[in-house]
mmCIF file with all atom_site columns, C-alpha atoms in Angstrom:
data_model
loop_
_atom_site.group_PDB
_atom_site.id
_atom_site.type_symbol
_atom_site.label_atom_id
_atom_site.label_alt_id
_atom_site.label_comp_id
_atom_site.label_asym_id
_atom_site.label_entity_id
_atom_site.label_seq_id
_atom_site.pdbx_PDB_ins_code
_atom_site.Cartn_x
_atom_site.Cartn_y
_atom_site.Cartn_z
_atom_site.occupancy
_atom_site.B_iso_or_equiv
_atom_site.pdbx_formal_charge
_atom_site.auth_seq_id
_atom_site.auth_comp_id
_atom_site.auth_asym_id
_atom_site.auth_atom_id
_atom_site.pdbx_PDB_model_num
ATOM 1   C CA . UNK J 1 1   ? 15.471  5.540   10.472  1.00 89.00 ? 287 UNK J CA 1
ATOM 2   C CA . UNK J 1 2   ? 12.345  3.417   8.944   1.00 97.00 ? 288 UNK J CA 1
ATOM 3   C CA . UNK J 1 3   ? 11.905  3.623   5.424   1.00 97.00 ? 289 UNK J CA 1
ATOM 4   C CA . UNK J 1 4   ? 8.961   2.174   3.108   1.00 98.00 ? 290 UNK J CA 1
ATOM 5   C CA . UNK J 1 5   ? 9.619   1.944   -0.549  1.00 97.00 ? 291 UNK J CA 1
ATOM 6   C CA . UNK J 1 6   ? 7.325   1.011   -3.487  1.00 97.00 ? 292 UNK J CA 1
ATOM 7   C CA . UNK J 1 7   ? 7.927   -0.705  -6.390  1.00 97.00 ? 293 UNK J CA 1
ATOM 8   C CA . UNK J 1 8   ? 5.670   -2.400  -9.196  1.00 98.00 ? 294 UNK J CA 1
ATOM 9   C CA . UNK J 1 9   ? 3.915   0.861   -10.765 1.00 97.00 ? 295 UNK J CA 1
ATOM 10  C CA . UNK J 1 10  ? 3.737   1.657   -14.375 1.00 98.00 ? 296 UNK J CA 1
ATOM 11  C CA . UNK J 1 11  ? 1.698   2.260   -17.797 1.00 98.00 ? 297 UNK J CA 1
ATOM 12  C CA . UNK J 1 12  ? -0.831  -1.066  -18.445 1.00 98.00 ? 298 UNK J CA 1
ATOM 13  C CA . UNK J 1 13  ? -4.271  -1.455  -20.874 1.00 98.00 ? 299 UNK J CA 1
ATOM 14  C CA . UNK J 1 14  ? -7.268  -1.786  -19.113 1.00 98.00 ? 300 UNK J CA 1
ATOM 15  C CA . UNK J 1 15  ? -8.367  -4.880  -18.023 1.00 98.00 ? 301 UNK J CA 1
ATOM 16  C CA . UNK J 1 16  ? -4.428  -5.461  -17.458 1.00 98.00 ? 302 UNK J CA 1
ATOM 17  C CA . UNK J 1 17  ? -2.765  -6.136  -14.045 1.00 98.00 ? 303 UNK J CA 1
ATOM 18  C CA . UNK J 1 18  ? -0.094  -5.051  -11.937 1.00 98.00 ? 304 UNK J CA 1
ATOM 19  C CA . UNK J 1 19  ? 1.483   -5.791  -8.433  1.00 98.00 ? 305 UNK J CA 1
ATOM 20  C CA . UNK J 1 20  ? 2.728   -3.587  -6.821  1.00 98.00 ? 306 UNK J CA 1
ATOM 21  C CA . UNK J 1 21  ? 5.688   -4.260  -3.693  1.00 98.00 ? 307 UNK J CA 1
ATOM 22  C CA . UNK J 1 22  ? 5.855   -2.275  -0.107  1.00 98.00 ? 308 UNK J CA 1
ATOM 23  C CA . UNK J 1 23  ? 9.068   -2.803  1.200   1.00 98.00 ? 309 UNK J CA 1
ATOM 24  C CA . UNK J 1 24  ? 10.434  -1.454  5.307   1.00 98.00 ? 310 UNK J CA 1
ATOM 25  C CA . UNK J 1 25  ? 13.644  -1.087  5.626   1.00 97.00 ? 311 UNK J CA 1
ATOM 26  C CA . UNK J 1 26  ? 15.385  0.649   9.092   1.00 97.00 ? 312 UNK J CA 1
ATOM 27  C CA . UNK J 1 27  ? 15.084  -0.476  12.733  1.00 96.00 ? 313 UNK J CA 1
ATOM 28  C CA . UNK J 1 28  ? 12.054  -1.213  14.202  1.00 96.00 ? 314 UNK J CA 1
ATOM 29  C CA . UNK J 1 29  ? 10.570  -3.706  16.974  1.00 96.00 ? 315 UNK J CA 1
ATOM 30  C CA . UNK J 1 30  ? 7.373   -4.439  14.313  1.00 96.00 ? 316 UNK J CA 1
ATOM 31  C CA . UNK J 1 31  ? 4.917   -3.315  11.508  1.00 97.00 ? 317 UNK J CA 1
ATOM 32  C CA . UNK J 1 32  ? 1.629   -3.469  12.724  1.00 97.00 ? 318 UNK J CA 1
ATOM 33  C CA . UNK J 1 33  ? -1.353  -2.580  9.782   1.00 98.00 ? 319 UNK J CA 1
ATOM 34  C CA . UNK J 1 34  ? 0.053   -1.736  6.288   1.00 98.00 ? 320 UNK J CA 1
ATOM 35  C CA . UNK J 1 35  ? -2.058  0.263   3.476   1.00 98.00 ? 321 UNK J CA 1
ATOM 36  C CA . UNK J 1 36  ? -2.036  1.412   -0.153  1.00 98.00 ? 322 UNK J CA 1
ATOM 37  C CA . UNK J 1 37  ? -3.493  4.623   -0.890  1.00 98.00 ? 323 UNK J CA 1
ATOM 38  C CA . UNK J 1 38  ? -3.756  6.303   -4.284  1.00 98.00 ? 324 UNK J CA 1
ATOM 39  C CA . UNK J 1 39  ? -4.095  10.156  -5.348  1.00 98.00 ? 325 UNK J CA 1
ATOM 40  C CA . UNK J 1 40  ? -5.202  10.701  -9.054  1.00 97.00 ? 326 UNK J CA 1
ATOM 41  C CA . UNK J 1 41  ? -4.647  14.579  -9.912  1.00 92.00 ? 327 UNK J CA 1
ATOM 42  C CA . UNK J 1 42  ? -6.829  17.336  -8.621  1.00 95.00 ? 328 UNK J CA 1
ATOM 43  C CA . UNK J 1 43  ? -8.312  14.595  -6.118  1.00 96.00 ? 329 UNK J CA 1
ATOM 44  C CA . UNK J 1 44  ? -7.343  13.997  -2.679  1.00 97.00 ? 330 UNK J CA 1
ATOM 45  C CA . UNK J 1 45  ? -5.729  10.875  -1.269  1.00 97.00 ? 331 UNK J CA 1
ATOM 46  C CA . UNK J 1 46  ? -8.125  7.729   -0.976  1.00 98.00 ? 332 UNK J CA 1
ATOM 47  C CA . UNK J 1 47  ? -7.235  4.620   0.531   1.00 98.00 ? 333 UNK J CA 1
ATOM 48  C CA . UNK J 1 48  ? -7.536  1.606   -1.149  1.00 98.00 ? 334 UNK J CA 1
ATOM 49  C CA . UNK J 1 49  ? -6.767  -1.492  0.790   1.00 98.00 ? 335 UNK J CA 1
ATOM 50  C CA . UNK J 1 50  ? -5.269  -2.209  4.606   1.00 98.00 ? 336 UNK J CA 1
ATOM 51  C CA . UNK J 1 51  ? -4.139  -5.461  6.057   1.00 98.00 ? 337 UNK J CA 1
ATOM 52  C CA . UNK J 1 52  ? -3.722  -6.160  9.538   1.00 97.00 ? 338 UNK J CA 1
ATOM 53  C CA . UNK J 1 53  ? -0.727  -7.728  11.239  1.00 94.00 ? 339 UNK J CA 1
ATOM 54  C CA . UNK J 1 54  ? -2.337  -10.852 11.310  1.00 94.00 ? 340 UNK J CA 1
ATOM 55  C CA . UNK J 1 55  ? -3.727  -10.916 7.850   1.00 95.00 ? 341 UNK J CA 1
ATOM 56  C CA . UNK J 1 56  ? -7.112  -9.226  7.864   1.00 98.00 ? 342 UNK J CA 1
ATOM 57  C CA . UNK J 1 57  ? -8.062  -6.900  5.137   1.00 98.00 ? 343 UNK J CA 1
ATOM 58  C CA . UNK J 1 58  ? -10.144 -4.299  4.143   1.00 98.00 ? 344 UNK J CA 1
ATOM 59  C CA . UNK J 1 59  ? -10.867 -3.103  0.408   1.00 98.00 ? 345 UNK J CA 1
ATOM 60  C CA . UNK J 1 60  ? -12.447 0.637   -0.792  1.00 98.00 ? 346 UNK J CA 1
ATOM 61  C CA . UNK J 1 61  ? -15.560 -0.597  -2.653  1.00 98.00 ? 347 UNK J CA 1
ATOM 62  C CA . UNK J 1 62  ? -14.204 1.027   -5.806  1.00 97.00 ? 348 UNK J CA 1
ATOM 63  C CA . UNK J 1 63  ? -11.061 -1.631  -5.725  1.00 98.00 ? 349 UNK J CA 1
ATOM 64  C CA . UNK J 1 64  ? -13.159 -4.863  -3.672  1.00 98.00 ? 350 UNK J CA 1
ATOM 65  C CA . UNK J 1 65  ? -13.063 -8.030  -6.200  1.00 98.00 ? 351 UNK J CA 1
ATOM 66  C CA . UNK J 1 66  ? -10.114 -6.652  -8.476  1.00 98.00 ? 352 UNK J CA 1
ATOM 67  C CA . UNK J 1 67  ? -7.356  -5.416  -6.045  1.00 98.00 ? 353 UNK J CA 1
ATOM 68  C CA . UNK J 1 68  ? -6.146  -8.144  -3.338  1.00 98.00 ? 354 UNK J CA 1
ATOM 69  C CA . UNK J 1 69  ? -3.516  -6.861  -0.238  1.00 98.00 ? 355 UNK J CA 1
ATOM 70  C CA . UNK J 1 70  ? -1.703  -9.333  1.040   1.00 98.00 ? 356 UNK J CA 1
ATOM 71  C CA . UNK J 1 71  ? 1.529   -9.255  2.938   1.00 97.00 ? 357 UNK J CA 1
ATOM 72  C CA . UNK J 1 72  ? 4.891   -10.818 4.092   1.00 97.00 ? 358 UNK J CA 1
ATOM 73  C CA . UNK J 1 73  ? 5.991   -10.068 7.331   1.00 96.00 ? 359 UNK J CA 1
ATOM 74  C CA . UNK J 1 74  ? 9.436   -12.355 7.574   1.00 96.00 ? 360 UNK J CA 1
ATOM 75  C CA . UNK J 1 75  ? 10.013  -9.627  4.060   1.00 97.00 ? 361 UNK J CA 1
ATOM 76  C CA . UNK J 1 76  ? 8.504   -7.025  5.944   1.00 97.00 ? 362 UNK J CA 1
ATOM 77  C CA . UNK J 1 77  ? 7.068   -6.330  3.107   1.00 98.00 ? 363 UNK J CA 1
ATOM 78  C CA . UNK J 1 78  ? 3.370   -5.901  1.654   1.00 98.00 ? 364 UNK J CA 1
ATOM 79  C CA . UNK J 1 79  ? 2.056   -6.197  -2.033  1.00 98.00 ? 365 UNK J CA 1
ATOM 80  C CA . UNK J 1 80  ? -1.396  -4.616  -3.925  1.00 98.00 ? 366 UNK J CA 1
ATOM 81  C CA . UNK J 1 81  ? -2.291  -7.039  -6.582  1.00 98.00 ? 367 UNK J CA 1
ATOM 82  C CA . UNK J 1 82  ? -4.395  -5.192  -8.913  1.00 98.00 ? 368 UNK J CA 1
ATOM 83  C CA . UNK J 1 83  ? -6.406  -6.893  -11.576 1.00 98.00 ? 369 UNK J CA 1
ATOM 84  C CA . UNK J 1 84  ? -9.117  -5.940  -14.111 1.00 98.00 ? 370 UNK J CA 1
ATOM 85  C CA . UNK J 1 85  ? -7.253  -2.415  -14.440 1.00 98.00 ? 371 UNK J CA 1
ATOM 86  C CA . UNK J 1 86  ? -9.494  0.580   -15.317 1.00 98.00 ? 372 UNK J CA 1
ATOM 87  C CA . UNK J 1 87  ? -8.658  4.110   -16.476 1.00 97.00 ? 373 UNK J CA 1
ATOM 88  C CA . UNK J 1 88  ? -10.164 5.639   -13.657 1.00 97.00 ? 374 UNK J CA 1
ATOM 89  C CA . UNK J 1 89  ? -7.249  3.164   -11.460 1.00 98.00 ? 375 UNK J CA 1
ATOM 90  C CA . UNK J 1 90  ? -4.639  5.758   -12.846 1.00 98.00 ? 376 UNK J CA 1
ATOM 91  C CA . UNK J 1 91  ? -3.039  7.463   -9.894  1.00 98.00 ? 377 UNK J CA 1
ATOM 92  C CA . UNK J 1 92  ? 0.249   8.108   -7.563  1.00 98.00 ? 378 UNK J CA 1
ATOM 93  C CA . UNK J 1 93  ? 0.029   4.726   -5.238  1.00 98.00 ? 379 UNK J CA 1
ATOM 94  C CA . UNK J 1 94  ? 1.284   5.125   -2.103  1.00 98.00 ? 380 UNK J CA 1
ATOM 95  C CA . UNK J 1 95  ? 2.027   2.598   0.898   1.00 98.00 ? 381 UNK J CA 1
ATOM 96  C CA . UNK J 1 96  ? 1.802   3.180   4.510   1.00 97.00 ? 382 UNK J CA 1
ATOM 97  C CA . UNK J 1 97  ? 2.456   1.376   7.616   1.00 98.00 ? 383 UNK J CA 1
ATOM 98  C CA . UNK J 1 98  ? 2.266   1.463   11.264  1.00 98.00 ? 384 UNK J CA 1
ATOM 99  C CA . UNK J 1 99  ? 5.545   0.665   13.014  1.00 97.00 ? 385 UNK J CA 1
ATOM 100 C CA . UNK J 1 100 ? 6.526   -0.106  16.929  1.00 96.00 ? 386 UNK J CA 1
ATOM 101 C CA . UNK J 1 101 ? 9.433   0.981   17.386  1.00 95.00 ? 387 UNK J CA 1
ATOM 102 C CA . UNK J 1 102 ? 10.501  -0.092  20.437  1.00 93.00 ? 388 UNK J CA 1
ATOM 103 C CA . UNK J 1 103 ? 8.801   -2.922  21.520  1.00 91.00 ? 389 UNK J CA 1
ATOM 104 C CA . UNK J 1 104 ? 6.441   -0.873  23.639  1.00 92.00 ? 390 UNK J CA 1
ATOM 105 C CA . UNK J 1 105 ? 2.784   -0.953  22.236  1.00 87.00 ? 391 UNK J CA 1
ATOM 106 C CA . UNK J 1 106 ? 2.898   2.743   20.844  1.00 93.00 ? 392 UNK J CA 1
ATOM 107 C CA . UNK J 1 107 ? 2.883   3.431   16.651  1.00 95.00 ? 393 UNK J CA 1
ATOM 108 C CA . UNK J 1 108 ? 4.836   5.422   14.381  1.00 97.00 ? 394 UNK J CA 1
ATOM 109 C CA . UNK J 1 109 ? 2.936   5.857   11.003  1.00 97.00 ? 395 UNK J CA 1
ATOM 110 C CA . UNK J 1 110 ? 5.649   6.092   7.840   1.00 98.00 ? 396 UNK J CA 1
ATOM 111 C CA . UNK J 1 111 ? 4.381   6.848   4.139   1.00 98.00 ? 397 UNK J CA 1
ATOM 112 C CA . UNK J 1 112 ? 6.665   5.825   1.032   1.00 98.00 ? 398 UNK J CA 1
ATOM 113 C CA . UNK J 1 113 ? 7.341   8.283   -1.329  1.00 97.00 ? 399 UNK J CA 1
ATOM 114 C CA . UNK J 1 114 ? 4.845   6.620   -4.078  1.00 97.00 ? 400 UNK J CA 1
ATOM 115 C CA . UNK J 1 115 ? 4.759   4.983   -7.486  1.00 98.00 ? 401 UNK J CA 1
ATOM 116 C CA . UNK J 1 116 ? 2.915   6.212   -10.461 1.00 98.00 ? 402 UNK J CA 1
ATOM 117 C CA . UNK J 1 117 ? 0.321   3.538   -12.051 1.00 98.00 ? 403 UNK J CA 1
ATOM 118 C CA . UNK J 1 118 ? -1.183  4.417   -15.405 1.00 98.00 ? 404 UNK J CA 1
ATOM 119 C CA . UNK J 1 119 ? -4.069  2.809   -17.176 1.00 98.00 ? 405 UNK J CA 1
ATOM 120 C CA . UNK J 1 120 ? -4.642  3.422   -20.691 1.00 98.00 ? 406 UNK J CA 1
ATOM 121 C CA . UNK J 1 121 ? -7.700  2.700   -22.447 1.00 94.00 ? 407 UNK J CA 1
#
């Protein structure tokens, strides 16, 4: 059984910061990429950052400059430092990640089950 859970979220000023923590847990051969998305009410789910096995990221242009994804992989764990915090930053955060379960090249996606970050302003 793989399991991702998040930690970091909660209620921050704008222009504050936050990091929030990706941890897999469970058995698995490896993670491959690893992602943060976010859902704010009555929108759907965007994503917001990705990094690649080997480090390479990718940022949503609303997030690129404030928001850095980085990752640990002896932790197996990845984080979404968030800086420069804005109202409209106020949504569920959730992590994802692509696992191998078996050693065998094919991918297993898992989602965590999401923490809340709040921006007042």
């Amino acid at each position: 059984q793989v399991q991702l859970v998040e930690s970091g979220g909660g209620l921050v000023q704008a222009g504050g910061s936050l990091r929030l923590s990706c941890t897999a847990s469970g058995s698995f051969f490896s993670i491959n990429a690893m992602r943060w998305y976010r859902q704010a009410p009555g929108k759907q789910r965007e994503l917001v950052a990705a990094v690649t096995k080997g480090g390479n990221t990718t940022y949503a242009d609303s997030v690129q400059g404030r928001f850095i994804i980085s990752r640990d992989n002896a932790k197996n764990t990845a984080y979404l430092q968030m800086n420069s915090l804005k109202p409209e930053d106020t949504a569920a955060y959730y992590c994802n990640a692509d696992f191998d379960l078996t050693g065998r090249g094919r991918d297993y996606r898992y989602w965590g089950q999401g923490t809340q970050v709040t921006v007042s302003s």
